[in-house]
């Protein structure tokens, strides 16, 4: 697949996910809306990381480093959320 066609395909996928975000924010309320928005955001981030940050072209070490960074941020968010949830106890 030519490079321009690939970039256009990823851009179209990102625009479709943007439309899905807007529609889900209007139709879904509460926890379901939050879960849908987070899943869509994760898909958009994965597309950006994989194609525009060229992780698909990198060797294993760069992929491991990127995965480690994402996992570290997830751990920090989890610990912050646990702190907020358990403050009243």
Short mmCIF file of C-alpha atoms in Angstrom, two decimals:
data_model
loop_
_atom_site.label_atom_id
_atom_site.label_comp_id
_atom_site.label_asym_id
_atom_site.label_seq_id
_atom_site.Cartn_x
_atom_site.Cartn_y
_atom_site.Cartn_z
CA UNK A 1 0.00 0.00 0.00
CA UNK A 2 1.45 3.39 -0.94
CA UNK A 3 2.40 5.69 1.92
CA UNK A 4 -0.15 8.39 0.99
CA UNK A 5 -2.96 5.84 0.81
CA UNK A 6 -1.97 4.43 4.19
CA UNK A 7 -1.95 7.89 5.80
CA UNK A 8 -5.33 8.65 4.24
CA UNK A 9 -6.74 5.35 5.53
CA UNK A 10 -5.52 6.05 9.07
CA UNK A 11 -6.91 9.58 8.90
CA UNK A 12 -10.30 8.26 7.77
CA UNK A 13 -10.27 5.73 10.61
CA UNK A 14 -9.48 8.52 13.08
CA UNK A 15 -12.34 10.62 11.69
CA UNK A 16 -14.71 7.65 12.00
CA UNK A 17 -13.63 7.18 15.61
CA UNK A 18 -14.14 10.90 16.22
CA UNK A 19 -17.69 10.57 14.88
CA UNK A 20 -18.21 7.55 17.13
CA UNK A 21 -17.04 9.61 20.10
CA UNK A 22 -19.49 12.40 19.32
CA UNK A 23 -22.39 9.99 18.78
CA UNK A 24 -21.64 8.02 21.93
CA UNK A 25 -21.44 11.21 23.99
CA UNK A 26 -24.93 12.13 22.82
CA UNK A 27 -26.53 8.70 23.14
CA UNK A 28 -24.83 7.09 26.14
CA UNK A 29 -24.97 8.49 29.66
CA UNK A 30 -23.13 7.64 32.84
CA UNK A 31 -20.77 4.71 33.10
CA UNK A 32 -21.63 3.31 29.67
CA UNK A 33 -20.75 6.60 28.00
CA UNK A 34 -17.49 6.83 29.92
CA UNK A 35 -16.54 3.26 29.03
CA UNK A 36 -17.35 3.80 25.35
CA UNK A 37 -15.35 7.03 25.25
CA UNK A 38 -12.34 5.38 26.88
CA UNK A 39 -12.40 2.43 24.47
CA UNK A 40 -12.65 4.78 21.48
CA UNK A 41 -9.83 6.94 22.85
CA UNK A 42 -7.68 3.85 23.30
CA UNK A 43 -8.29 2.86 19.67
CA UNK A 44 -7.38 6.36 18.47
CA UNK A 45 -4.21 6.40 20.57
CA UNK A 46 -3.22 2.97 19.25
CA UNK A 47 -3.59 4.17 15.65
CA UNK A 48 -1.48 7.25 16.34
CA UNK A 49 1.22 5.27 18.14
CA UNK A 50 1.35 2.51 15.56
CA UNK A 51 1.32 4.58 12.36
CA UNK A 52 2.34 8.17 13.07
CA UNK A 53 4.97 7.38 15.70
CA UNK A 54 6.28 4.59 13.41
CA UNK A 55 6.20 1.86 16.04
CA UNK A 56 5.35 -0.72 13.39
CA UNK A 57 8.70 0.00 11.71
CA UNK A 58 10.77 -0.14 14.90
CA UNK A 59 12.57 -3.09 16.39
CA UNK A 60 11.49 -4.96 19.51
CA UNK A 61 13.31 -2.73 22.00
CA UNK A 62 11.46 0.42 20.95
CA UNK A 63 8.15 -1.43 21.14
CA UNK A 64 8.98 -2.74 24.61
CA UNK A 65 9.93 0.76 25.75
CA UNK A 66 6.67 2.21 24.42
CA UNK A 67 4.66 -0.58 26.05
CA UNK A 68 6.47 -0.02 29.33
CA UNK A 69 5.72 3.70 29.22
CA UNK A 70 2.03 3.06 28.60
CA UNK A 71 1.89 0.50 31.40
CA UNK A 72 3.64 2.89 33.79
CA UNK A 73 1.10 5.64 33.06
CA UNK A 74 -1.72 3.11 33.57
CA UNK A 75 -0.27 2.13 36.95
CA UNK A 76 -0.02 5.79 37.99
CA UNK A 77 -3.64 6.41 36.99
CA UNK A 78 -4.74 3.30 38.85
CA UNK A 79 -2.92 4.31 42.02
CA UNK A 80 -4.30 7.86 41.80
CA UNK A 81 -7.81 6.49 41.39
CA UNK A 82 -7.37 4.17 44.36
CA UNK A 83 -6.19 7.10 46.47
CA UNK A 84 -9.28 9.13 45.59
CA UNK A 85 -11.65 6.20 46.18
CA UNK A 86 -10.19 5.26 49.57
CA UNK A 87 -9.85 8.76 51.07
CA UNK A 88 -13.22 8.58 52.76
CA UNK A 89 -12.45 5.29 54.51
#
